[in-house]
CSV table of C-alpha atoms in Angstrom, one decimal:
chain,number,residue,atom,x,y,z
N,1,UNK,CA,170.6,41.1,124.1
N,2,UNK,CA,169.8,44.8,124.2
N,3,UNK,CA,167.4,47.4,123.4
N,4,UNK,CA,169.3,48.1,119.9
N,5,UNK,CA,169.0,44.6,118.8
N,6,UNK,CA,165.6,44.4,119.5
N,7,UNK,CA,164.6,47.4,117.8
N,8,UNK,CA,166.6,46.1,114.8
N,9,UNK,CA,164.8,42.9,114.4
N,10,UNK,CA,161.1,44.6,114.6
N,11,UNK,CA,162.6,47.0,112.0
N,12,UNK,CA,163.7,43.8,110.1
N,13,UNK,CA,160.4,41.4,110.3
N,14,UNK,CA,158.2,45.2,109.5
N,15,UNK,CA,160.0,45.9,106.1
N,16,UNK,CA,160.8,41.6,105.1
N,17,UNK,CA,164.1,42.8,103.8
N,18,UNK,CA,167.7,43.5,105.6
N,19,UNK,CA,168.8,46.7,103.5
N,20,UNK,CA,165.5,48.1,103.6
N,21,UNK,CA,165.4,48.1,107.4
N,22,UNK,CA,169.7,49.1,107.5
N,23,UNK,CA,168.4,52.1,105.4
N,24,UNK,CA,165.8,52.8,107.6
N,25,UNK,CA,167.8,52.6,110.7
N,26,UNK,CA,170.7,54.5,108.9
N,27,UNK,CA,173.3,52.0,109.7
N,28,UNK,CA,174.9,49.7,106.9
N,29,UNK,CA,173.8,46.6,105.5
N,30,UNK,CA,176.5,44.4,107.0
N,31,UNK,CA,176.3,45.8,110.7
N,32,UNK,CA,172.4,44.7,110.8
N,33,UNK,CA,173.4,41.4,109.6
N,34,UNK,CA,175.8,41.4,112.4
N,35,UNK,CA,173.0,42.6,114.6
N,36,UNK,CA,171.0,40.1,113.1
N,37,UNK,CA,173.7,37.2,113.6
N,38,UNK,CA,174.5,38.6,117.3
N,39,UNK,CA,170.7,38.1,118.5
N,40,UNK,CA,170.2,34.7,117.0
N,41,UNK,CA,173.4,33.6,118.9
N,42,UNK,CA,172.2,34.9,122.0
N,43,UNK,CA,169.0,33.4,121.8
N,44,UNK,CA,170.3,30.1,120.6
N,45,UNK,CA,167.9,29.8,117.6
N,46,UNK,CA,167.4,31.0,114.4
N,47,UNK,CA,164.8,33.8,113.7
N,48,UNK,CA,164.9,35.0,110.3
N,49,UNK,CA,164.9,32.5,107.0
N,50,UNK,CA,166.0,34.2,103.8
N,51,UNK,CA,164.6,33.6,101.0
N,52,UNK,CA,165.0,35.2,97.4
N,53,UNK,CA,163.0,38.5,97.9
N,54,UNK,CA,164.0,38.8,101.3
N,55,UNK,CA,163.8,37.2,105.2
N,56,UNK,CA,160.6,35.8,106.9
N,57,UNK,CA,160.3,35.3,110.7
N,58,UNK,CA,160.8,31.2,111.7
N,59,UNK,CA,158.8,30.1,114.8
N,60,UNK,CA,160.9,31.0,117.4
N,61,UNK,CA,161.0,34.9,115.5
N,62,UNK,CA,157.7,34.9,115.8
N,63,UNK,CA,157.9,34.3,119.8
N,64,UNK,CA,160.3,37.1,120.7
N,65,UNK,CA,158.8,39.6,117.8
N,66,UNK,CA,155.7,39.7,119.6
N,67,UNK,CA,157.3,40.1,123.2
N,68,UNK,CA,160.3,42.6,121.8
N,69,UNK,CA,157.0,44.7,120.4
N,70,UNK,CA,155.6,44.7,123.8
N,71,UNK,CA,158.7,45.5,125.6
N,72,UNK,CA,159.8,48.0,123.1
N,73,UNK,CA,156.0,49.6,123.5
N,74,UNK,CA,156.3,50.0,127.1
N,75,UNK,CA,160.0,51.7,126.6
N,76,UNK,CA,158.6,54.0,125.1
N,77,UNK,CA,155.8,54.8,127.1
N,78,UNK,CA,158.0,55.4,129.8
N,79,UNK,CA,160.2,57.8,127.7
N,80,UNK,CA,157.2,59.6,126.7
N,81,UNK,CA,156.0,59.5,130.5
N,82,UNK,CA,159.2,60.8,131.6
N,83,UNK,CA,159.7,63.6,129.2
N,84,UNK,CA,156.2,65.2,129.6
N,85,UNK,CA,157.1,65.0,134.0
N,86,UNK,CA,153.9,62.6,134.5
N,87,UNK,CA,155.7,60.4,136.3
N,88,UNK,CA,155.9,63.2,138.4
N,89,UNK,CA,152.2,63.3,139.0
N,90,UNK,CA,151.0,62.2,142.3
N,91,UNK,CA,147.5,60.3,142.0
N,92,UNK,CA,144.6,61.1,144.7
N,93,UNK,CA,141.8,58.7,145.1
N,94,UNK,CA,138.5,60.5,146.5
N,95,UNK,CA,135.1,58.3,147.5
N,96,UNK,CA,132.2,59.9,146.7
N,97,UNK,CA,128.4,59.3,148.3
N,98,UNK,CA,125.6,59.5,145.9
N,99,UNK,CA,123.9,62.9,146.2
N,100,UNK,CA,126.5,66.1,146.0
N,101,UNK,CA,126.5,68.5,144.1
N,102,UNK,CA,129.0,68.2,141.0
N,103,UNK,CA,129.7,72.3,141.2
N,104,UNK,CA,130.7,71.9,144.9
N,105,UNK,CA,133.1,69.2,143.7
N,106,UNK,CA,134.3,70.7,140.5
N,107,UNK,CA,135.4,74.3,142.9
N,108,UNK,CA,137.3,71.8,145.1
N,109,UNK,CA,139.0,69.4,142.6
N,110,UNK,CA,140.9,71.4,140.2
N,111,UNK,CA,144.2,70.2,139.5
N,112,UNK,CA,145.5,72.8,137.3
N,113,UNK,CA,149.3,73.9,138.2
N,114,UNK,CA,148.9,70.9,140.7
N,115,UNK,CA,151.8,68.0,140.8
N,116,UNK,CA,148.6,65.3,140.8
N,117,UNK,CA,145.5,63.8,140.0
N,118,UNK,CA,142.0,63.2,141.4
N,119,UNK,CA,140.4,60.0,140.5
N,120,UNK,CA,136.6,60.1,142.0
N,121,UNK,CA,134.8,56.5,143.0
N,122,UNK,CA,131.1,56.7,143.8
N,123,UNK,CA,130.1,54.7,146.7
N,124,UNK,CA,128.0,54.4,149.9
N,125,UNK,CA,129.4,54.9,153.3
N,126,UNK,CA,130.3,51.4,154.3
N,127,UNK,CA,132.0,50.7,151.5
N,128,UNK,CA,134.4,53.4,151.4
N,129,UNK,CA,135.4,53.5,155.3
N,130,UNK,CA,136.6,50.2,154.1
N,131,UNK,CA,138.7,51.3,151.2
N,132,UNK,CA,140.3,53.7,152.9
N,133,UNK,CA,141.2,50.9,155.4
N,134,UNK,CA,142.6,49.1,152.8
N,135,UNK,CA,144.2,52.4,151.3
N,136,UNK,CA,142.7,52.3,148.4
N,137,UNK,CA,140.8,55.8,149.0
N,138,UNK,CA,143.3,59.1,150.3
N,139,UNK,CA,140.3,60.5,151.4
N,140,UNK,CA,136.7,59.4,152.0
N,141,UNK,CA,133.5,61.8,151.7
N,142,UNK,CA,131.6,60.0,154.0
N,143,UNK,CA,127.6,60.7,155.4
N,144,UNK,CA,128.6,59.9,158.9
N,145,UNK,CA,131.5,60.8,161.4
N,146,UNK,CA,134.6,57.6,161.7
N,147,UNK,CA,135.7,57.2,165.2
N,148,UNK,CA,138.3,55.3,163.8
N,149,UNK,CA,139.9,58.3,161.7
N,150,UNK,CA,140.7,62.0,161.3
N,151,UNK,CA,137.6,63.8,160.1
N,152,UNK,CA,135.9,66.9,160.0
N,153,UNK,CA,132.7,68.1,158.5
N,154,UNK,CA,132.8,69.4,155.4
N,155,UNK,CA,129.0,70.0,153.7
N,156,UNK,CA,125.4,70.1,154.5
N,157,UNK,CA,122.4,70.0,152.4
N,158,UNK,CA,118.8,70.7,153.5
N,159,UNK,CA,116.6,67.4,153.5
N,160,UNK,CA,113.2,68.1,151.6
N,161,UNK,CA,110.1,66.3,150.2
N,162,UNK,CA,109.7,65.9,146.6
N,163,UNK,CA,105.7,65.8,145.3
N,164,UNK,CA,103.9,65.5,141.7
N,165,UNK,CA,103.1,69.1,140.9
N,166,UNK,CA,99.6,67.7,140.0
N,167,UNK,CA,99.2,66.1,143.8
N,168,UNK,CA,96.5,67.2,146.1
N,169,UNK,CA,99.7,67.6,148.4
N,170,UNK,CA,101.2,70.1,146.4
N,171,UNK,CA,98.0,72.1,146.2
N,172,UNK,CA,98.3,72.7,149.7
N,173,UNK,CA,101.9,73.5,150.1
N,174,UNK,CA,102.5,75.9,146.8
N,175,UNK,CA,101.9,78.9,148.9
N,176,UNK,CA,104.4,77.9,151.3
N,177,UNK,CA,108.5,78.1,151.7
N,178,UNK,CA,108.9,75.2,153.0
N,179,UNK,CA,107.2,71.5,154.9
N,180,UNK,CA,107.2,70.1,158.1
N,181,UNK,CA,107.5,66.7,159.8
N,182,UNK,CA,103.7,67.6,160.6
N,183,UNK,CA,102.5,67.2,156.5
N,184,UNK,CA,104.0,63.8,156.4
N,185,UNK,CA,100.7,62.8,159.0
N,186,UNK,CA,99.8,59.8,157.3
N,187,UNK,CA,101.8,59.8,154.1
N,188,UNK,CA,103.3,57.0,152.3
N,189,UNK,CA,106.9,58.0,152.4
N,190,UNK,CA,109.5,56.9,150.0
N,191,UNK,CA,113.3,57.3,151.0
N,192,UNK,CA,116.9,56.1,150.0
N,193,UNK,CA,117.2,52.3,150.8
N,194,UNK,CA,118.9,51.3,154.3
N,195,UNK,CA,122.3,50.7,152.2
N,196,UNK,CA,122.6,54.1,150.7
N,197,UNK,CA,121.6,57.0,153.0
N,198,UNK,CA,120.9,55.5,156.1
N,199,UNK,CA,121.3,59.1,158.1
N,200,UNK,CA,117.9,59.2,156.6
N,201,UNK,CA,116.2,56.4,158.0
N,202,UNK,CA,118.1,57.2,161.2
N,203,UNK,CA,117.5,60.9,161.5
N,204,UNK,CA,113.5,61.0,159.9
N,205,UNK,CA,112.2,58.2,161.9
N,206,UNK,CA,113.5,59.3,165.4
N,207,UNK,CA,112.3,63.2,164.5
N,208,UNK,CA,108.7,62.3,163.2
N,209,UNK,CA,108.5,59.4,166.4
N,210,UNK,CA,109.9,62.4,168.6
N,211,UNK,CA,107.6,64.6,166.7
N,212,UNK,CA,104.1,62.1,167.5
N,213,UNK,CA,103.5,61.8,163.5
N,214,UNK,CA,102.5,58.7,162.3
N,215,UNK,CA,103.9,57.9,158.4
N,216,UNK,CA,104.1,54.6,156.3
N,217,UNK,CA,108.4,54.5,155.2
N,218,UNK,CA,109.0,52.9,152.6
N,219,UNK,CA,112.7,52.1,151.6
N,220,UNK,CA,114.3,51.8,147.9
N,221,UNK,CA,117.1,52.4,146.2
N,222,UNK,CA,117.2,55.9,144.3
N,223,UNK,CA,118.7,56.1,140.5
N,224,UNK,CA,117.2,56.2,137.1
N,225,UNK,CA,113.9,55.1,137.8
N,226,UNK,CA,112.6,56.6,141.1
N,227,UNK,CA,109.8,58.6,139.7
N,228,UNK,CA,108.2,55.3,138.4
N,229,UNK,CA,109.1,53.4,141.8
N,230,UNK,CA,107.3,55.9,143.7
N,231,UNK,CA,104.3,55.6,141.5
N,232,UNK,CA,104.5,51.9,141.7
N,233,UNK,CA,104.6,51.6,146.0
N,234,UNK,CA,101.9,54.2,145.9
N,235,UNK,CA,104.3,56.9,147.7
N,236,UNK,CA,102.6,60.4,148.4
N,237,UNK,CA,106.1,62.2,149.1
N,238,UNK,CA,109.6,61.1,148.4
N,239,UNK,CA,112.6,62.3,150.9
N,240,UNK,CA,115.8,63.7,149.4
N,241,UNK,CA,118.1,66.7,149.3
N,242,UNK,CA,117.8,69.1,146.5
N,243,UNK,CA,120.4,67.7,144.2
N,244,UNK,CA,119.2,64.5,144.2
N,245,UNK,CA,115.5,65.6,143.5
N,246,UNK,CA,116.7,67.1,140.4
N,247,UNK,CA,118.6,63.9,139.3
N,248,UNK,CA,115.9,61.2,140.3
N,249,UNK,CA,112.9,63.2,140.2
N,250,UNK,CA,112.8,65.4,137.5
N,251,UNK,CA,109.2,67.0,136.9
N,252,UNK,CA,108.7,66.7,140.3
N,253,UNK,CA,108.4,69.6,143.0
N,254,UNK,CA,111.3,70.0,145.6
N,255,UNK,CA,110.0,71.9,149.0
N,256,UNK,CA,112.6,71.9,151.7
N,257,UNK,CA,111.9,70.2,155.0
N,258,UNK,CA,112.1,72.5,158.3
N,259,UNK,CA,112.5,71.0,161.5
N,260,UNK,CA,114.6,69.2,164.4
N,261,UNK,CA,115.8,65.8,164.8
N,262,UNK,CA,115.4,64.0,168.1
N,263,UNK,CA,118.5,65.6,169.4
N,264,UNK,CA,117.3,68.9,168.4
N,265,UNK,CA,119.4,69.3,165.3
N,266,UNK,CA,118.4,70.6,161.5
N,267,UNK,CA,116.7,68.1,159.9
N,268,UNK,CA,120.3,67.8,156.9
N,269,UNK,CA,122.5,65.2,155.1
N,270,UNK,CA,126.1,65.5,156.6
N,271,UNK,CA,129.2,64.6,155.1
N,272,UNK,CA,132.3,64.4,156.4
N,273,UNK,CA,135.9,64.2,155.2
N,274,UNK,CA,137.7,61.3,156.7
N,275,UNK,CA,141.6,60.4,155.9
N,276,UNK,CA,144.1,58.3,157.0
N,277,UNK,CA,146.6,59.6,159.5
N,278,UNK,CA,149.7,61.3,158.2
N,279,UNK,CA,148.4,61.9,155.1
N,280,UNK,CA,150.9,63.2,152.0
N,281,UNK,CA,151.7,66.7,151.0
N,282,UNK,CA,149.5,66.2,147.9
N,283,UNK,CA,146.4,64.7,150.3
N,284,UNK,CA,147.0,67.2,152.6
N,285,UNK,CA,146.6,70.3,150.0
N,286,UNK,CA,143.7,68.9,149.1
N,287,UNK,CA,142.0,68.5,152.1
N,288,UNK,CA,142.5,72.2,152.8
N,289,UNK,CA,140.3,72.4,149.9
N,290,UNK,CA,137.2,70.9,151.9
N,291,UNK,CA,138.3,72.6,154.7
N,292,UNK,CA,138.5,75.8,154.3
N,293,UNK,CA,135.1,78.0,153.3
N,294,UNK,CA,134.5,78.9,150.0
N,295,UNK,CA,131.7,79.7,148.0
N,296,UNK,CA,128.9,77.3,149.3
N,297,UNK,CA,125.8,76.6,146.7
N,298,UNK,CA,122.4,77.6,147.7
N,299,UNK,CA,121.3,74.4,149.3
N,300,UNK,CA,123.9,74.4,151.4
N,301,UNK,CA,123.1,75.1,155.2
N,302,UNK,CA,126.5,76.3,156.5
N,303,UNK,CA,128.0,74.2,159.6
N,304,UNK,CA,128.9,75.6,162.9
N,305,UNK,CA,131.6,73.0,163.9
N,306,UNK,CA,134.8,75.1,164.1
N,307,UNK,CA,138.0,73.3,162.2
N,308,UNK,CA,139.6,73.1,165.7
N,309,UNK,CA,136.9,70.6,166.3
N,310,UNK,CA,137.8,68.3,163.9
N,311,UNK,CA,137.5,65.0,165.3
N,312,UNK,CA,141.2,63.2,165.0
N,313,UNK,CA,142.1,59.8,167.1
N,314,UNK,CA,144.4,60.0,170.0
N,315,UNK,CA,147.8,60.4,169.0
N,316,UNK,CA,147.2,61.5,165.7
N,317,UNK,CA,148.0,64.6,163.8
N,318,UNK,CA,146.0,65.9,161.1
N,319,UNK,CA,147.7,68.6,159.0
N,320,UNK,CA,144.1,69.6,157.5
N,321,UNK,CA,142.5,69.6,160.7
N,322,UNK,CA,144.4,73.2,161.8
N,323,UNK,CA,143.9,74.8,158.5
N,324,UNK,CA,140.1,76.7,158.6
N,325,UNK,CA,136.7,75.5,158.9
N,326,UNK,CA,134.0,73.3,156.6
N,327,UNK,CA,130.3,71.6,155.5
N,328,UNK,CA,129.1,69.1,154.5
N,329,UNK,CA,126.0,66.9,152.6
């Protein structure tokens, strides 16, 4: 049975009538009968009745027409796949944390004149540290450093409060640039849930505690409806970056926070780029991408962590790791 034959009997069962297909295969009458004749041998059953105004499939026709469709299908997909080079394109799996800026993505991820892909899947942390375990991610954006693989950090975002425009709060910071840990005195303070950004929980509470201000946290899950959440727990301020104020908040008044953590560090959202060790040409190109410095969007607060700092395991090279130096969110 080959690729011919098959072809030949689709062509067959589509038009109902031998000639009609011969004519549409260009080959004679009698050499698709022998076709025809050859395939029913080899299967050991007969396919095709004839009748007066042509053939109809029998049962067992019917059981290899569907499957030589299907086969013939995927042929053809790999012809086509083939000819066009794609099976030449390499494909690069990127985890995402909620919260970045899609412009600081989009500068990095162009594929254009590149031999591959980018596929981005949105998830916390936790989750993809443990894909790219499993190699399922080529390189993880992740909100805190791995001590179990090459990294480097790669963005950094200001953290800031977001208020109602028509809150008694907002009355008394519109003359300013920015808030302290010190206006949160007594606040009700909603902020990403412990599963999505926990730097913030981590960071927040150790720098107002550090700070002596007292403030009631509350912890939910930001998306579609975190305007109406914080109405609902009765928060006075919500704590995000800038990007995801504009997403979750919208209508609401973004003031960036100033400050220093317990450790005495900017009060900001870090992301890092994690990969596996000896990652592909492709990866590795990529990774350049995050860490080298380019244009950095207004929110950004630039990081002072030289490439040559990159954090790596013992024993293991990273190529993007001696290229230049990056931020992160």
């Amino acid at each position: 049975m080959n690729m011919e034959q098959l072809r030949s009997f689709v062509e067959v069962v589509r038009h109902g009538q031998i000639f009609r297909a011969a004519e549409e295969l260009h080959i004679s009458q009698p050499a698709l009968s022998r076709q025809m004749a050859a395939l029913e041998a080899e299967v050991g059953a007969p396919l095709l009745a004839r009748h007066s105004r042509g053939v109809h499939m029998t049962k067992a026709g019917e059981a290899l027409h569907d499957e030589a469709v299907e086969l013939l299908n995927r042929m053809q997909s790999v012809v086509d796949e083939i000819r066009s080079g794609e099976h030449l394109i390499v494909s690069i799996n990127i985890g995402v944390p909620p919260g970045l800026p899609s412009a600081w993505l989009r500068e990095r991820l162009s594929t254009r004149g590149e031999n591959f892909r980018v596929s981005l899947i949105e998830a916390p942390t936790d989750e993809q540290l443990i894909m790219l375990k499993q190699k399922k991610l080529d390189i993880a954006l992740a909100r805190r450093q791995s001590e179990a693989f090459p990294t480097h950090l790669v963005y950094q975002q200001r953290l800031g409060i977001v208020i109602r425009e028509e809150s008694a709060l907002h009355e008394t910071l519109r003359h300013r640039e920015s808030a302290t840990l010190e206006d949160m005195e007594g606040l009700r303070v909603l902020a990403h849930s412990r599963g999505e950004v926990r730097v913030q929980e981590e960071i927040l509470k150790n720098a107002m505690l550090s700070a002596g201000v007292a403030a009631t946290w509350i912890f939910r899950k930001f998306g579609q409806y975190s305007a109406l959440i914080a109405d609902l727990v009765e928060a006075d301020v919500a704590l995000t970056t800038k990007t995801s104020a504009g997403k979750n908040f919208p209508g609401w008044v973004w003031i960036p926070l100033v400050g220093e953590d317990a450790a005495g560090d900017d009060l900001v959202v870090r992301t890092w780029a994690t990969w596996n060790p000896q990652p592909s040409p492709e990866v590795t190109t990529l990774l350049r991408r995050f860490t080298e410095p380019l244009l950095m969007p207004p929110e950004t607060v630039a990081p002072t962590t030289p490439l040559s700092a990159a954090k790596t395991p013992p024993d293991t090279t990273s190529p993007a790791a001696s290229e230049g130096d990056a931020t992160t969110t």
